[in-house]
Amino acid sequence: MNKQYGQAFRRFWYVVVIATIVGAVAGFGLSQLATPVYTATTSSYFSLNFGGTATDLSQGATYTQNQMLSFAQLAQTPAVLQPVIDDLKLTETPAQLAGAISVTTPQNTVILQVAVSDTSPQQAATIANAVAASLGSTVEQIAPKTATGKPTVSVRVIARAAVPETASSPNVRLNVLAGLILGLIVGALIVVLREAFDTRVHSADTAVEVAKAPLVGTIPRERGRLQAPILVSAPLSVGAEAYRQLRSNMEFVTLGSPNRAIVVTSSVPGEGKSMISANLALALAETGQRVLLVDADLRRPMIATYSGLTGGAGLTSVLAGRAEFEDVVQRWGAGELDVLAAGPIPPNPSELLSSRRMSDLLARLRGEYDVVVIDTAPLGSVADASILARQVDGALVVVDRTQARRQLLTQTIDSLHKSGSTVLGIVFNRDRSLKQRGAYYLRETPSRRLGLPARKAGEHEAGSGKASRKHPAEEDAAQEPAAQEPAEQEPVEQETPAPEPEAVAPAERTPSDQDVRLAPDELVPEPAQPDPETTSSAKA
């Protein structure tokens, strides 16, 4: 919990700073708007007029100290203030004037201090001196008398009130400090309340903590809405490298599985799982692996839209028995990436995905391809992903910084575990912490193809020992007679293709000499055909 709030303060530090500055400015502004008030103070000394011995003086001092509280209260009574009002011709009443007067008596002393506050410094000093004089007269009148008729208590003013030069109120420094502290408290309270009521997953650390699963990839936020995979539109960007890093991490997550099949899902719609599936398939195809991208989101299929391929026939056509797999699978680009679109949206997606035909199809695809990437519907809405995840190596859960909620993410992970599926890891999408690292990566679209060139016939079988399905274009090329290589090959100068004005979707690209060129020493000459006459003479 403390880590959660620490992350919240790191994200919204500016809220605390702004609130603190606003509080300080408010304190300063209120100080400037307030009317200055000046305070003048006068001090009076009280003593007894009789006593010739030390004992009498001690008793008199004790008596006077005991009476100081009474004298202080007397200073704010009409008996003292009314004469002041009459002499100075003030408009206030005794009660109003008493509100502007404060009386203090230092402990164990016979000194009484009268402080008067007023908007005029001169008026404050005048009233303070008048109150001290009126208090002295009143005390001498009401104090006990001696045998000769003299008052037993005498009052002397020991410090007359001077005209104050600076205002006692408002205290600008104190008000600014109070506003600053109050703003700091309010800003911190706003951050705490926002974090308490906001259940979104704002960081990859929070996603890992909630999902209890490893982080296998972090995809940076891209400005605007992407209409094509970033490995097509900007293959040298930071975002494209993030998908290649995801590809590398997947090699370790699925270590030990020669033919991998993974499901990509999320908690809620709009987290970018389909775009991540497409980019991951492209990144895998760049390494020369035979990759199949399957759109198993039979609710809102998007793979055909992102790839620019036909989506009229696909997975549902195969599962319904209306078409064969070879008839509906499509090649994307010049590499080894095939796409199986979703096809027509059926009324019973869950029944089709849990059918025996789907299981048989998955088993067949795992035998024909090195990697099968399956895009499925969000698990927070339907159970399609959990149905497929238990039939493959595991599931990747996409967590979007702006869409994912802690409770829904927890439910998604629990659903996968309860269905017997393996959670391979989470992919944190639209992360703001990944910035452009200098100018090493380029934003421009380079003039090069995506993926690797098609391998020679039989190369896949030699590498994996499994049968490889050929596309019609490859079969036609295999049926053509091989051209004879010349005895000597002239060196071919390597030319850098000129940048294209616009990026071309991989579906529209065809293998050409611009895609890959071989140096003269890399050319393998065609084996020479034996001469029939030489062979006959040798046999004779």
Coordinates of C-alpha atoms in Angstrom, one line a residue, residues 57-495:
L57 CA 6.8 45.5 52.9
S58 CA 6.8 41.8 52.3
Q59 CA 3.2 41.5 53.2
G60 CA 2.3 44.5 51.1
A61 CA 4.1 43.0 48.0
T62 CA 2.2 39.7 48.5
Y63 CA -1.0 41.6 48.8
T64 CA -0.4 43.6 45.6
Q65 CA 0.5 40.5 43.6
N66 CA -2.7 38.8 44.7
Q67 CA -4.6 41.9 43.5
M68 CA -3.0 42.1 40.1
L69 CA -5.7 39.8 38.4
S70 CA -8.3 42.1 39.8
F71 CA -6.6 45.2 38.5
A72 CA -6.3 43.6 35.0
Q73 CA -10.0 42.9 34.9
L74 CA -10.7 46.4 36.1
A75 CA -8.8 47.8 33.1
Q76 CA -11.5 46.5 30.7
T77 CA -14.5 47.7 32.7
P78 CA -16.6 50.8 31.9
A79 CA -15.4 52.4 35.1
V80 CA -12.0 52.8 33.4
L81 CA -12.9 53.0 29.7
Q82 CA -15.8 55.5 29.9
P83 CA -13.6 58.4 31.0
V84 CA -11.2 57.5 28.1
I85 CA -14.0 57.6 25.6
D86 CA -15.2 61.0 27.0
D87 CA -11.7 62.5 27.0
L88 CA -10.8 61.4 23.5
K89 CA -14.3 61.8 22.1
L90 CA -14.3 58.3 20.7
T91 CA -17.4 56.8 18.9
E92 CA -17.0 53.3 20.4
T93 CA -18.8 52.0 23.3
P94 CA -16.9 50.6 26.4
A95 CA -17.6 47.1 25.2
Q96 CA -16.3 47.8 21.7
L97 CA -13.2 49.5 23.1
A98 CA -12.6 46.6 25.5
G99 CA -12.4 44.3 22.5
A100 CA -9.4 46.3 21.2
I101 CA -7.6 46.2 24.6
S102 CA -5.6 43.3 25.9
V103 CA -4.2 43.3 29.5
T104 CA -1.3 41.0 30.7
T105 CA 0.5 40.7 34.0
P106 CA 3.8 38.9 34.0
Q107 CA 3.9 36.1 36.6
N108 CA 5.1 37.0 40.2
T109 CA 5.3 40.8 39.3
V110 CA 3.3 43.8 40.2
I111 CA 3.5 45.2 36.6
L112 CA 0.5 45.4 34.4
Q113 CA 0.8 45.9 30.6
V114 CA -2.0 47.4 28.5
A115 CA -1.9 46.8 24.7
V116 CA -4.3 48.7 22.4
S117 CA -4.8 47.8 18.7
D118 CA -6.1 50.2 16.2
T119 CA -5.8 50.9 12.5
S120 CA -4.1 54.2 13.3
P121 CA -0.7 54.0 15.0
Q122 CA -1.2 57.4 16.6
Q123 CA -4.6 56.6 17.9
A124 CA -3.4 53.3 19.3
A125 CA -0.7 55.0 21.4
T126 CA -3.1 57.7 22.6
I127 CA -5.7 55.3 23.8
A128 CA -3.1 53.1 25.5
N129 CA -1.8 56.0 27.5
A130 CA -5.3 57.2 28.3
V131 CA -6.3 53.8 29.6
A132 CA -3.2 53.5 31.8
A133 CA -3.9 56.9 33.3
S134 CA -7.6 56.1 33.8
L135 CA -6.7 52.8 35.4
G136 CA -4.4 54.4 37.9
S137 CA -7.0 56.9 38.9
T138 CA -9.7 54.3 39.3
V139 CA -7.5 52.0 41.4
E140 CA -6.5 54.8 43.8
Q141 CA -10.2 55.7 44.2
I142 CA -11.5 52.3 45.0
A143 CA -8.4 51.1 47.0
P144 CA -8.6 51.1 50.9
K145 CA -7.6 54.3 52.6
T146 CA -5.1 54.9 55.4
A147 CA -5.9 56.7 58.7
T148 CA -5.0 59.9 57.0
G149 CA -7.4 59.3 54.1
K150 CA -4.6 58.5 51.5
P151 CA -5.1 55.5 49.1
T152 CA -3.1 52.4 50.2
V153 CA -2.3 51.5 46.6
S154 CA -0.4 53.8 44.2
V155 CA -0.1 53.3 40.4
R156 CA 2.8 54.7 38.4
V157 CA 3.2 54.5 34.6
I158 CA 6.7 53.2 34.0
A159 CA 6.6 52.9 30.2
R160 CA 4.4 55.1 28.1
A161 CA 3.1 53.8 24.8
A162 CA 5.1 54.9 21.8
V163 CA 3.7 55.3 18.3
P164 CA 4.3 51.9 16.5
E165 CA 6.2 52.1 13.3
T166 CA 5.2 48.7 11.9
A167 CA 1.9 46.9 11.8
S168 CA 1.3 44.1 14.1
S169 CA -1.2 42.5 11.8
P170 CA -1.3 41.0 9.3
N171 CA 1.9 39.1 9.7
V172 CA 2.9 38.5 6.1
R173 CA 5.6 35.9 6.8
L174 CA 3.4 33.9 9.1
N175 CA 0.4 34.0 6.7
V176 CA 2.6 32.9 3.7
L177 CA 4.1 30.0 5.8
A178 CA 0.6 29.0 7.0
G179 CA -0.7 29.1 3.4
L180 CA 2.2 27.1 2.2
I181 CA 1.7 24.3 4.8
L182 CA -2.0 24.3 4.3
G183 CA -1.5 24.0 0.5
L184 CA 0.9 21.2 1.0
I185 CA -1.6 19.3 3.1
V186 CA -4.4 19.9 0.7
G187 CA -2.3 18.7 -2.3
A188 CA -1.2 15.6 -0.5
L189 CA -4.8 14.9 0.5
I190 CA -5.9 15.2 -3.1
V191 CA -3.3 12.7 -4.3
V192 CA -4.2 10.2 -1.6
L193 CA -8.0 10.5 -2.3
R194 CA -7.4 10.2 -6.0
E195 CA -5.3 7.1 -5.6
A196 CA -7.8 5.6 -3.2
F197 CA -10.7 6.0 -5.6
D198 CA -8.8 5.5 -8.9
T199 CA -8.4 1.8 -9.5
R200 CA -6.6 2.0 -12.8
V201 CA -3.2 0.4 -13.4
H202 CA -0.9 3.3 -13.9
S203 CA 2.5 1.6 -14.0
A204 CA 4.1 -1.7 -14.9
D205 CA 5.1 -2.3 -11.3
T206 CA 1.5 -2.0 -10.3
A207 CA 0.4 -4.4 -13.0
V208 CA 3.0 -7.0 -11.9
E209 CA 1.9 -6.6 -8.3
V210 CA -1.8 -7.1 -9.1
A211 CA -1.4 -9.9 -11.7
K212 CA 1.3 -11.8 -9.8
A213 CA 2.8 -12.5 -13.3
P214 CA 6.1 -11.6 -14.9
L215 CA 6.4 -8.5 -17.1
V216 CA 7.5 -9.7 -20.6
G217 CA 7.1 -6.5 -22.5
T218 CA 6.5 -2.8 -22.2
I219 CA 5.1 -0.9 -25.2
P220 CA 5.5 2.9 -25.3
R221 CA 2.7 5.3 -25.9
E222 CA 2.4 6.5 -29.5
R223 CA 0.9 9.8 -30.4
G224 CA -2.3 9.6 -32.4
R225 CA -4.3 6.5 -33.4
L226 CA -2.2 3.9 -35.2
Q227 CA -3.9 2.5 -38.3
A228 CA -1.1 0.0 -39.1
P229 CA 1.3 -2.0 -37.0
I230 CA 4.3 0.1 -36.0
L231 CA 6.7 -2.5 -37.5
V232 CA 5.1 -1.6 -40.9
S233 CA 4.9 2.2 -40.5
A234 CA 8.0 2.9 -38.4
P235 CA 10.2 -0.3 -38.1
L236 CA 13.2 1.6 -36.8
S237 CA 11.3 3.5 -34.0
V238 CA 11.5 2.9 -30.3
G239 CA 8.1 1.3 -30.4
A240 CA 9.2 -1.2 -32.9
E241 CA 12.3 -2.1 -30.8
A242 CA 9.9 -2.6 -27.9
Y243 CA 8.2 -5.4 -29.8
R244 CA 11.5 -6.9 -30.7
Q245 CA 12.3 -6.9 -27.0
L246 CA 9.0 -8.6 -26.4
R247 CA 9.9 -11.2 -29.0
S248 CA 13.2 -11.9 -27.3
N249 CA 11.6 -12.2 -23.9
M250 CA 9.0 -14.7 -25.3
E251 CA 11.9 -16.9 -26.3
F252 CA 12.8 -17.4 -22.6
V253 CA 9.2 -17.6 -21.4
T254 CA 8.4 -20.5 -23.8
L255 CA 11.8 -22.1 -23.6
G256 CA 11.7 -25.8 -24.4
S257 CA 8.7 -25.7 -26.7
P258 CA 9.8 -26.2 -30.4
N259 CA 6.4 -25.3 -31.8
R260 CA 4.8 -22.6 -29.8
A261 CA 1.2 -21.4 -29.7
I262 CA 0.2 -18.5 -27.5
V263 CA -3.0 -16.6 -26.8
V264 CA -3.1 -12.8 -26.5
T265 CA -6.0 -11.4 -24.5
S266 CA -6.8 -8.5 -22.2
S267 CA -9.3 -7.6 -19.4
V268 CA -11.5 -5.1 -21.3
P269 CA -11.9 -3.9 -24.9
G270 CA -9.6 -1.1 -26.1
E271 CA -6.4 -2.2 -24.5
G272 CA -4.6 -2.8 -27.9
K273 CA -4.4 -6.6 -27.8
S274 CA -5.0 -7.0 -31.6
M275 CA -2.3 -4.4 -32.5
I276 CA 0.1 -6.1 -30.1
S277 CA -0.7 -9.5 -31.6
A278 CA 0.0 -8.2 -35.1
N279 CA 3.2 -6.5 -34.2
L280 CA 4.4 -9.6 -32.2
A281 CA 3.7 -11.8 -35.2
L282 CA 5.7 -9.4 -37.5
A283 CA 8.6 -9.3 -35.0
L284 CA 8.7 -13.1 -34.8
A285 CA 8.6 -13.4 -38.6
E286 CA 11.7 -11.2 -38.9
T287 CA 13.8 -14.0 -37.3
G288 CA 12.9 -16.3 -40.2
Q289 CA 10.4 -18.4 -38.2
R290 CA 7.2 -19.6 -39.9
V291 CA 4.5 -17.7 -38.0
L292 CA 0.8 -17.8 -38.2
L293 CA -1.4 -15.0 -36.9
V294 CA -4.9 -16.2 -36.1
D295 CA -7.8 -13.8 -35.4
A296 CA -9.9 -15.8 -32.9
D297 CA -11.7 -12.6 -31.6
L298 CA -15.0 -13.6 -33.1
R299 CA -16.8 -10.7 -31.5
R300 CA -14.8 -7.7 -32.9
P301 CA -12.1 -9.0 -35.3
M302 CA -9.5 -6.4 -36.2
I303 CA -6.5 -8.4 -37.7
A304 CA -7.8 -8.2 -41.2
T305 CA -8.2 -4.4 -40.9
Y306 CA -4.7 -3.9 -39.5
S307 CA -3.1 -6.2 -42.1
G308 CA -5.1 -4.9 -45.1
L309 CA -6.1 -8.5 -46.0
T310 CA -9.5 -9.9 -46.9
G311 CA -11.6 -10.9 -43.9
G312 CA -14.6 -12.4 -45.7
A313 CA -13.5 -15.9 -45.0
G314 CA -11.3 -17.3 -42.3
L315 CA -11.4 -19.2 -39.0
T316 CA -15.1 -19.5 -38.8
S317 CA -15.3 -20.8 -42.4
V318 CA -12.9 -23.6 -41.5
L319 CA -14.6 -24.5 -38.2
A320 CA -18.0 -24.5 -39.9
G321 CA -16.7 -26.9 -42.7
R322 CA -17.3 -24.4 -45.5
A323 CA -13.6 -24.1 -46.5
E324 CA -10.3 -25.7 -46.0
F325 CA -7.5 -24.0 -44.2
E326 CA -5.3 -23.8 -47.3
D327 CA -8.1 -21.9 -49.1
V328 CA -8.5 -19.1 -46.5
V329 CA -5.0 -18.6 -45.1
Q330 CA -3.2 -15.5 -46.6
R331 CA 0.4 -14.5 -46.8
W332 CA 1.3 -11.1 -45.2
G333 CA 4.3 -9.5 -46.7
A334 CA 7.4 -11.2 -48.2
G335 CA 8.5 -13.1 -45.2
E336 CA 7.2 -16.2 -43.5
L337 CA 4.1 -14.7 -41.9
D338 CA 0.6 -16.1 -42.6
V339 CA -2.7 -14.7 -41.4
L340 CA -5.9 -16.6 -40.7
A341 CA -8.6 -13.9 -40.5
A342 CA -11.7 -14.4 -38.3
G343 CA -14.2 -14.8 -41.2
P344 CA -17.9 -14.2 -40.8
I345 CA -19.0 -13.4 -37.2
P346 CA -20.9 -16.4 -35.9
P347 CA -23.8 -16.4 -33.5
N348 CA -22.1 -18.9 -31.2
P349 CA -18.4 -18.0 -30.9
S350 CA -17.7 -19.9 -27.7
E351 CA -19.2 -23.1 -29.1
L352 CA -17.0 -22.9 -32.2
L353 CA -13.8 -22.2 -30.2
S354 CA -14.5 -25.1 -27.8
S355 CA -15.4 -27.6 -30.6
R356 CA -13.3 -30.6 -31.6
R357 CA -12.6 -29.1 -34.9
M358 CA -10.8 -26.2 -33.2
S359 CA -8.7 -28.5 -31.2
D360 CA -7.7 -30.5 -34.3
L361 CA -7.0 -27.3 -36.2
L362 CA -4.7 -26.1 -33.4
A363 CA -2.8 -29.4 -33.3
R364 CA -2.3 -29.2 -37.1
L365 CA -1.2 -25.6 -37.0
R366 CA 1.4 -26.3 -34.3
G367 CA 2.9 -29.0 -36.5
E368 CA 3.1 -26.7 -39.6
Y369 CA 4.3 -23.5 -38.0
D370 CA 7.1 -22.6 -35.6
V371 CA 4.9 -20.0 -33.8
V372 CA 1.1 -19.5 -33.7
V373 CA -0.1 -16.2 -32.3
I374 CA -3.9 -16.2 -31.5
D375 CA -5.7 -13.0 -30.9
T376 CA -8.8 -13.6 -28.7
A377 CA -11.6 -11.5 -27.2
P378 CA -11.1 -9.8 -23.8
L379 CA -11.5 -12.2 -21.0
G380 CA -13.3 -9.7 -18.8
S381 CA -16.3 -9.9 -21.2
V382 CA -16.4 -13.5 -22.5
A383 CA -14.6 -16.8 -21.8
D384 CA -13.2 -17.3 -25.3
A385 CA -9.6 -16.7 -24.2
S386 CA -9.7 -19.2 -21.4
I387 CA -11.1 -21.9 -23.7
L388 CA -8.2 -21.5 -26.1
A389 CA -5.5 -20.8 -23.6
R390 CA -5.6 -24.2 -22.0
Q391 CA -5.1 -25.8 -25.4
V392 CA -1.8 -23.9 -26.1
D393 CA 1.4 -23.0 -24.3
G394 CA -0.2 -20.1 -22.4
A395 CA -1.7 -16.6 -22.5
L396 CA -0.2 -13.2 -22.7
V397 CA -2.4 -10.6 -20.9
V398 CA -2.3 -7.0 -22.3
V399 CA -2.6 -4.4 -19.6
D400 CA -3.3 -0.9 -20.9
R401 CA -2.3 2.0 -18.7
T402 CA -5.4 4.0 -19.5
Q403 CA -8.0 1.3 -19.5
A404 CA -7.1 -1.6 -17.2
R405 CA -8.6 -1.7 -13.7
R406 CA -7.1 -3.6 -10.8
Q407 CA -10.2 -5.6 -10.0
L408 CA -10.8 -6.6 -13.6
L409 CA -7.1 -7.6 -14.1
T410 CA -7.3 -9.7 -11.0
Q411 CA -10.4 -11.4 -12.2
T412 CA -8.8 -12.0 -15.6
I413 CA -5.7 -13.7 -14.1
D414 CA -8.0 -15.8 -11.8
S415 CA -10.1 -16.9 -14.7
L416 CA -7.0 -18.1 -16.6
H417 CA -5.7 -20.0 -13.6
K418 CA -9.1 -21.6 -12.8
S419 CA -9.4 -22.8 -16.4
G420 CA -6.0 -24.6 -16.2
S421 CA -4.2 -22.1 -18.4
T422 CA -0.7 -20.8 -18.0
V423 CA -0.2 -17.1 -17.7
L424 CA 3.1 -16.5 -19.6
G425 CA 3.2 -12.9 -18.6
I426 CA 1.8 -9.4 -19.0
V427 CA 2.5 -6.8 -21.7
F428 CA 2.1 -3.2 -20.4
N429 CA 0.8 -1.0 -23.1
R430 CA 1.0 2.8 -23.6
D431 CA 3.7 3.3 -21.1
R432 CA 4.8 6.9 -20.6
S433 CA 8.2 6.1 -19.1
L434 CA 9.8 5.0 -22.4
K435 CA 11.2 8.1 -24.1
Q436 CA 13.1 8.6 -27.3
R437 CA 16.7 7.5 -26.5
G438 CA 18.6 10.1 -28.5
A439 CA 18.7 9.9 -32.2
Y440 CA 19.8 6.3 -32.6
Y441 CA 16.4 5.1 -33.7
L442 CA 14.7 6.8 -36.7
R443 CA 11.1 7.7 -37.1
E444 CA 11.2 7.7 -40.8
T445 CA 10.0 4.6 -42.7
P446 CA 13.1 3.0 -44.3
S447 CA 13.0 1.6 -47.8
R448 CA 13.3 -2.1 -46.9
R449 CA 11.0 -5.0 -46.6
L450 CA 9.5 -6.3 -43.4
G451 CA 10.3 -9.9 -42.4
L452 CA 12.8 -12.1 -44.0
P453 CA 12.9 -13.4 -47.6
A454 CA 11.1 -16.7 -48.4
R455 CA 13.4 -19.6 -47.8
K456 CA 14.3 -22.2 -50.4
A457 CA 12.0 -25.2 -50.8
G458 CA 12.9 -27.9 -48.3
E459 CA 14.8 -25.5 -45.9
H460 CA 12.1 -25.6 -43.3
E461 CA 11.8 -29.4 -43.5
A462 CA 15.6 -29.7 -43.1
G463 CA 15.6 -27.4 -40.1
S464 CA 12.6 -28.7 -38.2
G465 CA 12.0 -32.2 -39.6
K466 CA 8.3 -31.3 -40.2
A467 CA 6.3 -30.9 -43.4
S468 CA 6.0 -27.4 -44.7
R469 CA 3.0 -26.2 -46.6
K470 CA 3.8 -24.3 -49.8
H471 CA 1.8 -21.4 -51.1
P472 CA 0.6 -21.4 -54.7
A473 CA 3.2 -18.8 -55.7
E474 CA 6.0 -21.1 -54.3
E475 CA 4.6 -24.2 -56.0
D476 CA 4.5 -22.4 -59.4
A477 CA 8.1 -21.3 -58.9
A478 CA 9.1 -24.8 -58.0
Q479 CA 7.6 -26.2 -61.2
E480 CA 9.5 -23.9 -63.5
P481 CA 12.8 -25.3 -64.9
A482 CA 15.9 -24.1 -63.1
A483 CA 18.0 -21.6 -65.1
Q484 CA 21.6 -22.5 -65.8
E485 CA 24.1 -20.5 -64.0
P486 CA 26.9 -18.9 -66.1
A487 CA 30.4 -20.1 -65.7
E488 CA 31.5 -16.8 -64.3
Q489 CA 29.3 -14.3 -62.6
E490 CA 30.0 -10.7 -63.1
P491 CA 30.1 -8.8 -59.8
V492 CA 26.9 -7.0 -59.0
E493 CA 27.2 -3.6 -57.3
Q494 CA 25.1 -3.3 -54.1
E495 CA 22.7 -0.5 -54.6

